[in-house]
Coordinates of N, CA and C in Angstrom, one line a residue:
M9 N -34.1 15.3 -4.3 CA -33.9 15.6 -5.5 C -32.5 15.7 -5.8
T10 N -32.0 15.3 -6.7 CA -30.8 14.9 -7.4 C -29.8 16.5 -8.3
I11 N -31.0 17.2 -8.5 CA -30.3 18.4 -9.2 C -30.6 19.7 -8.4
S12 N -30.1 20.5 -8.2 CA -30.3 21.7 -7.4 C -30.3 23.2 -8.5
S13 N -29.9 23.0 -9.3 CA -30.1 24.2 -10.1 C -30.0 23.6 -11.6
L14 N -30.8 24.3 -12.6 CA -31.1 23.9 -13.8 C -31.0 25.1 -14.8
I15 N -30.3 24.9 -15.5 CA -30.0 26.1 -16.5 C -30.5 25.6 -18.1
L16 N -31.8 26.5 -18.7 CA -32.2 26.2 -19.7 C -31.7 27.2 -21.0
I17 N -31.3 26.8 -22.0 CA -30.6 27.5 -22.8 C -31.7 27.6 -24.4
G18 N -32.1 28.6 -25.0 CA -32.4 28.9 -26.1 C -31.9 29.5 -26.9
A19 N -31.5 28.8 -28.2 CA -31.0 29.8 -29.5 C -31.5 29.2 -30.8
S20 N -31.3 30.4 -31.6 CA -31.2 30.3 -33.1 C -30.4 30.2 -33.9
T21 N -30.6 31.3 -35.0 CA -29.5 31.9 -35.5 C -28.3 32.4 -35.1
G22 N -26.9 32.0 -35.2 CA -25.8 32.2 -34.4 C -25.6 31.9 -33.0
G23 N -26.4 30.8 -32.6 CA -26.5 30.2 -31.5 C -25.3 29.4 -31.0
P24 N -24.5 28.1 -32.0 CA -23.9 27.3 -32.0 C -22.7 28.0 -31.4
G25 N -22.1 29.4 -32.3 CA -20.9 29.7 -31.5 C -21.1 30.3 -29.9
R26 N -22.4 30.9 -30.0 CA -22.5 31.3 -28.4 C -22.5 30.2 -27.5
I27 N -22.9 28.7 -27.8 CA -23.1 27.8 -27.0 C -21.7 27.1 -26.7
Y28 N -20.7 27.3 -28.0 CA -19.4 26.5 -27.6 C -18.9 27.5 -26.7
S29 N -19.1 29.0 -26.6 CA -18.3 29.9 -25.8 C -18.8 29.5 -24.2
I30 N -20.0 29.4 -23.9 CA -20.7 28.8 -22.8 C -19.9 27.7 -22.1
L31 N -20.1 26.5 -23.1 CA -20.0 25.4 -22.4 C -18.4 24.9 -22.3
S32 N -17.6 25.8 -22.9 CA -16.2 25.5 -22.8 C -15.8 26.4 -21.4
A33 N -16.5 27.2 -21.2 CA -16.2 28.0 -20.1 C -16.6 27.0 -18.5
L34 N -17.5 26.2 -19.0 CA -17.5 25.3 -17.3 C -16.5 24.1 -17.5
D35 N -16.0 24.0 -16.1 CA -15.0 23.1 -16.0 C -16.1 21.8 -15.3
S36 N -15.1 20.6 -14.8 CA -15.7 19.7 -14.5 C -16.1 19.8 -13.0
S37 N -16.0 20.6 -12.2 CA -16.7 21.0 -11.0 C -18.2 21.5 -11.1
F38 N -18.4 22.0 -12.3 CA -19.4 22.6 -12.4 C -21.0 21.7 -12.1
C39 N -21.7 22.1 -11.3 CA -22.8 21.2 -10.5 C -24.1 21.5 -11.0
G40 N -24.5 22.2 -11.9 CA -25.9 23.0 -12.5 C -26.1 21.7 -13.8
T41 N -27.3 21.7 -14.1 CA -27.7 21.1 -14.9 C -28.2 21.7 -16.3
V42 N -27.8 21.5 -17.6 CA -27.7 22.4 -18.5 C -28.3 21.8 -19.8
I43 N -29.7 22.2 -20.0 CA -30.3 21.6 -21.0 C -30.5 22.7 -22.1
I44 N -30.5 22.2 -23.4 CA -30.1 23.4 -24.7 C -30.8 22.8 -25.7
A45 N -31.6 23.9 -26.0 CA -32.8 24.1 -27.2 C -32.2 24.8 -28.4
Q46 N -31.4 24.0 -29.2 CA -30.9 24.7 -30.4 C -31.5 24.9 -31.5
H47 N -32.2 25.7 -32.2 CA -33.3 25.5 -33.3 C -31.8 24.7 -34.4
M48 N -32.3 23.4 -34.6 CA -31.5 22.6 -35.5 C -32.3 21.5 -36.1
S49 N -32.0 21.0 -37.3 CA -32.7 19.6 -37.4 C -32.0 18.6 -36.8
A50 N -33.0 17.6 -36.5 CA -32.4 16.5 -36.0 C -31.3 15.6 -36.3
P51 N -31.3 15.5 -37.6 CA -30.0 15.0 -38.1 C -28.6 15.4 -37.9
F52 N -28.6 16.8 -37.8 CA -27.3 17.3 -37.3 C -27.0 17.4 -35.9
V53 N -27.8 17.0 -35.0 CA -27.5 17.1 -33.6 C -26.2 16.1 -33.1
P54 N -26.2 15.0 -33.6 CA -25.1 14.1 -33.4 C -23.7 14.9 -33.3
S55 N -23.6 15.6 -34.7 CA -22.3 16.0 -35.1 C -22.0 17.4 -34.4
F56 N -23.0 18.3 -34.0 CA -23.0 19.2 -32.6 C -22.6 18.7 -31.4
I57 N -22.9 17.6 -31.0 CA -22.5 17.4 -29.7 C -21.2 16.8 -29.7
H58 N -20.8 15.8 -31.0 CA -19.4 15.4 -31.2 C -18.3 16.9 -31.0
Q59 N -18.8 17.9 -31.7 CA -18.1 19.2 -31.6 C -17.6 19.7 -30.1
L60 N -19.1 19.7 -29.5 CA -18.9 20.2 -28.0 C -18.2 19.4 -27.2
Q61 N -18.4 18.1 -27.4 CA -17.9 17.1 -26.3 C -16.1 17.3 -26.6
S62 N -16.0 17.7 -27.4 CA -14.3 17.9 -27.9 C -13.6 19.0 -27.0
I63 N -14.5 20.1 -26.4 CA -14.1 21.0 -25.7 C -14.6 21.3 -24.4
V64 N -15.4 20.4 -24.0 CA -16.3 20.3 -22.8 C -15.8 19.1 -21.8
S65 N -15.5 19.1 -20.6 CA -15.2 18.3 -19.9 C -16.6 17.4 -19.3
L66 N -17.6 17.9 -19.3 CA -18.7 17.4 -18.7 C -19.6 16.6 -19.6
P67 N -20.1 15.4 -19.2 CA -21.0 14.6 -20.0 C -22.2 15.6 -21.0
I68 N -22.2 15.1 -22.1 CA -23.0 16.0 -22.9 C -23.9 14.6 -23.8
L69 N -25.3 14.8 -23.5 CA -26.2 13.8 -24.1 C -27.3 14.2 -24.8
S70 N -27.5 13.8 -25.7 CA -28.7 13.9 -26.8 C -29.8 13.6 -26.1
V71 N -31.0 14.2 -26.3 CA -32.2 13.7 -25.7 C -33.0 13.1 -26.9
E72 N -33.1 12.0 -27.0 CA -34.0 11.1 -28.2 C -34.9 10.2 -27.6
E73 N -34.7 10.0 -26.5 CA -35.5 9.4 -25.5 C -35.9 9.9 -24.3
S74 N -36.8 9.2 -23.5 CA -37.0 9.9 -22.3 C -35.9 9.6 -21.3
R75 N -35.3 10.5 -20.5 CA -34.1 10.4 -19.8 C -34.0 11.2 -18.3
Q76 N -33.8 10.7 -17.4 CA -33.7 11.5 -16.0 C -32.4 12.3 -15.9
I77 N -32.9 13.4 -15.5 CA -31.5 14.5 -15.6 C -30.6 14.3 -14.5
E78 N -29.6 14.9 -14.6 CA -28.4 14.9 -13.4 C -27.8 15.7 -13.4
K79 N -27.4 16.0 -12.3 CA -26.7 17.2 -11.7 C -24.8 17.1 -12.9
G80 N -24.7 18.5 -13.2 CA -23.5 18.2 -14.0 C -23.1 17.7 -15.3
H81 N -24.5 17.5 -15.7 CA -24.7 17.0 -17.2 C -25.2 18.1 -18.1
I82 N -25.0 17.9 -19.2 CA -25.7 18.8 -20.3 C -26.7 18.1 -21.3
Y83 N -27.5 18.4 -21.6 CA -28.7 17.9 -22.5 C -28.9 18.5 -23.9
I84 N -28.8 18.0 -24.8 CA -29.0 19.0 -26.1 C -30.4 18.2 -26.5
C85 N -31.4 19.1 -26.8 CA -32.4 18.2 -27.3 C -32.5 18.3 -28.8
S86 N -32.8 17.1 -29.1 CA -32.8 17.0 -30.9 C -34.4 17.4 -31.4
V87 N -35.1 17.0 -30.6 CA -36.6 17.2 -30.8 C -37.2 17.9 -29.6
T88 N -38.4 18.5 -30.1 CA -39.0 19.6 -28.9 C -39.2 18.5 -28.1
S89 N -38.9 18.8 -26.4 CA -39.2 18.4 -25.4 C -39.5 18.9 -24.2
E90 N -40.0 18.3 -23.1 CA -40.3 18.7 -21.9 C -39.6 17.9 -20.7
L91 N -39.8 19.0 -20.0 CA -39.3 18.3 -18.4 C -40.6 17.8 -17.5
V92 N -40.5 17.0 -17.1 CA -42.1 16.4 -16.2 C -41.3 15.3 -14.9
Q93 N -42.1 15.7 -13.8 CA -41.5 14.8 -12.6 C -42.3 13.5 -12.4
K94 N -41.4 12.4 -12.4 CA -42.0 10.9 -12.2 C -40.9 10.1 -11.8
N95 N -41.3 9.1 -11.3 CA -40.7 8.1 -10.6 C -39.6 8.4 -9.5
G96 N -39.6 9.6 -9.0 CA -38.9 10.5 -7.6 C -37.8 11.5 -8.6
G97 N -37.8 12.0 -9.9 CA -36.9 12.6 -10.1 C -37.4 13.7 -11.3
I98 N -36.4 14.1 -11.9 CA -37.0 14.9 -12.8 C -36.2 14.3 -14.4
W99 N -37.2 14.4 -15.3 CA -37.0 13.8 -16.2 C -37.4 14.8 -17.7
L100 N -36.7 14.4 -18.7 CA -36.4 15.2 -20.2 C -37.4 14.0 -21.2
D101 N -38.7 14.6 -21.7 CA -39.1 13.6 -22.4 C -39.3 14.1 -24.0
P102 N -38.9 13.7 -24.9 CA -39.0 14.0 -26.2 C -40.3 14.1 -26.6
I103 N -40.7 15.1 -27.5 CA -42.2 14.9 -28.0 C -42.3 14.7 -29.5
G104 N -41.2 14.9 -30.1 CA -41.2 14.9 -31.5 C -40.9 16.0 -32.5
E105 N -40.8 15.9 -33.2 CA -40.6 17.5 -34.2 C -42.0 18.0 -34.5
G106 N -43.1 17.0 -34.4 CA -44.6 17.8 -34.4 C -44.7 18.9 -35.6
N107 N -45.7 19.3 -35.3 CA -46.1 21.0 -35.9 C -45.7 21.9 -35.4
Y108 N -44.6 21.8 -34.8 CA -44.0 23.3 -34.1 C -43.2 24.0 -35.5
P109 N -43.3 25.3 -35.5 CA -42.4 26.0 -36.1 C -40.9 26.0 -36.1
Y110 N -40.6 25.6 -35.0 CA -38.7 25.3 -34.8 C -38.7 24.1 -34.4
N111 N -37.9 23.6 -34.5 CA -37.3 22.4 -34.0 C -36.0 22.6 -33.3
P112 N -35.4 22.2 -32.1 CA -36.6 22.0 -31.0 C -37.5 23.4 -30.7
Q113 N -38.7 23.3 -30.2 CA -39.1 24.5 -29.7 C -38.8 25.0 -28.2
I114 N -38.3 26.1 -28.0 CA -37.6 26.6 -26.8 C -39.1 26.8 -25.8
D115 N -40.0 27.6 -26.4 CA -41.0 27.9 -25.5 C -42.0 26.5 -24.9
R116 N -41.9 25.4 -25.3 CA -42.5 24.2 -24.9 C -41.3 23.9 -23.6
L117 N -40.0 23.8 -24.2 CA -39.0 23.4 -22.5 C -39.2 24.1 -21.7
F118 N -39.4 25.9 -21.9 CA -39.4 26.8 -20.8 C -40.5 26.8 -20.0
T119 N -41.7 26.4 -20.7 CA -42.7 26.5 -20.1 C -43.0 25.3 -19.4
S120 N -42.5 24.0 -19.3 CA -42.7 22.8 -19.0 C -41.8 23.0 -17.7
A121 N -40.5 23.7 -17.7 CA -39.7 23.9 -16.3 C -40.5 25.0 -15.5
S122 N -41.6 25.7 -15.9 CA -42.2 26.5 -15.1 C -43.3 25.6 -13.8
T123 N -43.4 24.0 -14.4 CA -44.4 23.3 -13.5 C -43.3 22.7 -12.5
L124 N -42.1 23.0 -12.4 CA -41.2 22.2 -11.5 C -41.5 22.5 -10.1
P125 N -41.2 21.9 -9.2 CA -41.1 22.7 -7.7 C -40.3 23.8 -7.4
A126 N -40.9 24.6 -6.8 CA -40.3 26.4 -6.6 C -38.7 26.5 -5.8
G127 N -39.0 24.9 -5.2 CA -37.4 25.0 -4.5 C -36.2 24.8 -5.4
L128 N -36.4 24.3 -6.7 CA -35.3 24.0 -7.6 C -35.0 25.4 -8.7
K129 N -33.6 25.7 -8.2 CA -33.5 27.1 -8.6 C -33.1 27.2 -10.4
R130 N -34.0 27.7 -11.0 CA -34.1 27.6 -12.4 C -33.7 28.9 -13.2
L131 N -33.1 29.0 -14.4 CA -32.4 30.0 -15.1 C -32.6 29.8 -16.4
G132 N -33.5 30.6 -17.3 CA -33.8 30.5 -18.3 C -32.9 31.8 -19.1
V133 N -32.1 31.2 -20.3 CA -31.1 32.0 -21.0 C -31.6 31.9 -22.6
I134 N -32.0 33.2 -23.0 CA -32.3 33.1 -24.5 C -31.3 34.0 -24.9
L135 N -30.7 33.3 -26.1 CA -29.3 34.0 -26.9 C -29.9 34.0 -28.3
T136 N -29.0 34.6 -28.9 CA -29.3 35.3 -30.2 C -30.0 34.6 -31.3
G137 N -31.2 34.6 -32.0 CA -32.1 34.3 -33.0 C -33.2 35.0 -33.4
I138 N -33.7 34.4 -34.5 CA -34.5 35.2 -35.4 C -36.1 34.6 -34.8
G139 N -37.3 35.8 -34.9 CA -38.4 35.3 -34.1 C -38.5 35.7 -32.9
D140 N -39.4 34.8 -32.1 CA -40.1 35.1 -30.6 C -39.8 33.6 -29.6
D141 N -39.1 32.8 -30.7 CA -39.6 31.6 -29.9 C -38.6 31.5 -28.3
G142 N -39.1 31.2 -27.4 CA -38.8 31.3 -26.1 C -39.5 32.8 -25.3
A143 N -39.9 33.5 -25.8 CA -40.6 34.7 -25.1 C -41.6 34.3 -24.1
S144 N -42.6 33.5 -24.8 CA -43.8 33.0 -23.8 C -43.2 31.8 -22.7
G145 N -42.6 31.5 -23.3 CA -41.9 30.3 -22.0 C -41.1 30.8 -21.2
S146 N -40.4 32.0 -21.7 CA -39.5 32.9 -20.5 C -40.4 33.2 -19.5
L147 N -41.4 33.9 -19.8 CA -42.5 34.7 -19.3 C -43.0 33.5 -18.1
A148 N -43.5 32.5 -18.7 CA -44.1 31.3 -17.8 C -43.0 31.0 -16.8
L149 N -41.7 30.8 -17.1 CA -40.6 30.3 -16.2 C -40.6 31.4 -15.1
Y150 N -40.4 32.7 -15.4 CA -40.2 34.1 -14.6 C -41.5 34.1 -13.6
E151 N -43.3 33.8 -14.1 CA -43.9 34.2 -13.2 C -43.7 32.8 -12.2
S152 N -43.1 31.6 -12.5 CA -43.3 30.6 -11.5 C -42.0 30.7 -10.5
G153 N -41.7 31.9 -10.7 CA -40.1 31.9 -9.5 C -38.8 32.0 -10.3
G154 N -38.6 31.6 -11.5 CA -37.5 31.3 -12.1 C -36.8 32.5 -12.6
K155 N -35.5 32.5 -12.9 CA -34.9 33.5 -13.4 C -34.7 33.6 -14.9
C156 N -34.7 35.1 -15.3 CA -34.6 35.0 -16.7 C -33.3 36.3 -17.0
L157 N -32.4 35.6 -18.2 CA -31.4 36.0 -18.6 C -31.1 36.2 -20.3
F158 N -31.3 37.5 -20.9 CA -31.4 37.7 -22.3 C -30.2 38.4 -22.8
E159 N -29.5 37.6 -24.2 CA -28.2 38.3 -24.7 C -28.9 39.6 -24.8
S160 N -27.9 40.4 -25.1 CA -27.9 42.2 -25.3 C -28.0 42.1 -26.7
E161 N -28.2 43.2 -27.3 CA -28.6 43.4 -28.9 C -27.3 43.6 -29.3
E162 N -26.5 44.0 -28.5 CA -24.7 44.4 -28.6 C -24.3 43.0 -29.0
S163 N -24.7 42.1 -28.2 CA -23.9 40.9 -28.5 C -24.6 39.7 -29.1
A164 N -25.7 40.1 -29.3 CA -26.5 39.1 -30.1 C -26.0 39.4 -31.8
V165 N -25.9 37.9 -32.4 CA -26.0 38.0 -34.0 C -27.4 38.7 -34.4
V166 N -28.2 38.0 -33.9 CA -29.5 38.5 -34.6 C -30.7 38.5 -33.1
Y167 N -31.1 39.9 -32.9 CA -31.7 40.3 -31.8 C -33.1 39.8 -31.6
G168 N -33.7 39.2 -32.5 CA -34.9 38.8 -32.3 C -35.6 38.2 -31.1
M169 N -35.1 36.8 -30.6 CA -35.7 36.4 -29.9 C -35.7 37.0 -28.4
P170 N -34.3 37.4 -28.3 CA -33.9 38.1 -26.7 C -34.9 39.0 -26.7
R171 N -34.6 39.9 -27.8 CA -35.7 41.4 -27.6 C -37.3 41.2 -27.5
R172 N -37.7 40.2 -27.9 CA -39.1 39.8 -27.6 C -39.2 39.1 -26.4
A173 N -38.1 38.4 -25.9 CA -38.3 37.9 -24.5 C -38.2 39.1 -23.5
K174 N -37.3 40.1 -24.0 CA -37.2 41.0 -22.6 C -38.3 41.9 -22.9
E175 N -39.2 42.2 -24.1 CA -40.4 42.9 -24.0 C -41.6 42.1 -23.0
L176 N -41.7 40.7 -23.0 CA -42.4 40.1 -22.3 C -42.0 40.1 -20.8
V177 N -40.7 40.0 -20.3 CA -40.2 39.7 -19.1 C -39.2 41.0 -19.0
C178 N -40.2 42.0 -18.4 CA -39.5 43.2 -18.1 C -38.1 43.5 -17.0
N179 N -38.6 42.7 -16.2 CA -37.4 42.1 -15.1 C -36.8 41.4 -15.6
G180 N -36.3 40.6 -16.6 CA -35.3 40.0 -16.8 C -34.0 40.8 -16.8
E181 N -32.9 39.8 -17.0 CA -31.7 40.4 -16.7 C -31.4 40.4 -18.2
V182 N -30.4 41.5 -18.9 CA -29.8 41.4 -20.0 C -28.1 41.9 -20.1
G183 N -27.7 40.7 -20.7 CA -25.9 41.0 -20.7 C -25.3 40.5 -22.0
G184 N -24.2 40.9 -22.5 CA -23.2 40.1 -23.4 C -22.8 39.0 -23.0
I185 N -22.1 38.2 -23.9 CA -22.2 36.6 -23.7 C -21.2 36.5 -22.8
D186 N -19.9 37.3 -22.4 CA -19.3 37.2 -20.8 C -19.9 37.2 -20.3
E187 N -21.0 38.2 -19.9 CA -21.6 38.3 -18.6 C -22.4 37.1 -18.6
I188 N -23.2 36.3 -19.5 CA -23.9 35.5 -19.5 C -23.2 34.2 -19.1
I189 N -21.7 34.2 -19.3 CA -21.2 33.1 -19.0 C -21.1 32.8 -17.4
E190 N -20.7 34.1 -17.1 CA -20.3 34.4 -15.5 C -21.7 34.1 -14.9
R191 N -22.7 34.5 -15.1 CA -24.0 34.5 -14.8 C -24.1 32.9 -14.5
I192 N -23.9 32.0 -15.5 CA -24.2 30.6 -15.6 C -23.4 30.1 -14.7
K193 N -22.0 30.5 -14.8 CA -21.0 30.0 -14.1 C -21.4 30.0 -12.4
A194 N -21.9 31.0 -11.8 CA -22.2 31.4 -10.7 C -23.6 30.5 -10.1
F195 N -24.4 30.5 -11.3 CA -25.8 29.8 -10.7 C -25.7 28.4 -10.5
G196 N -24.7 27.7 -11.8 CA -24.8 26.4 -11.5 C -23.4 25.8 -10.6
G197 N -22.9 26.7 -9.9 CA -21.5 26.4 -9.2 C -21.9 25.6 -8.1
C198 N -21.1 24.7 -7.4 CA -21.4 24.0 -6.5 C -21.5 24.7 -5.0
N199 N -21.1 25.9 -5.2 CA -21.1 26.4 -3.7 C -22.2 27.4 -3.5
V200 N -23.2 27.0 -4.1 CA -24.7 27.7 -4.0 C -25.6 26.7 -3.5

């Protein structure tokens, strides 16, 4: 398996600023694979990636077509996508905007990660946002052996999504953005 740790990040209202903070803290030695589902219309994703790439040393790729994921890379879902095993690797397949209430849907991404091999370290992070997207996906991920981390009420711009996820995953960790950054850096570090 080419990847050893997978970090899934779901965010909505207030999320872009949090994502900038997280990704700018990762240096070129970071070995984790990061997949981000930020609620955003697909046409805005290219400019979002362009802004991120100016502050991040790791490669950032948009998910507009099926692609095999690699360690030390960051993937931004432009539409609802899911993780699948095929051709000897793990791939991220876009499903499309479809009839989902949000684009991209965090629940679908996190739930698909719950079907990956148990030997792959998986961390699901729910950041600030309105609603409950990501809650049921976090539960599926946790029940399959993955770890879950939710932004605290004090840190979140809007405490809807992390609150609902914490209600479903009682044993999930909670932290402010600085704690989340340190946890992600440790989880995806090369010495783990």
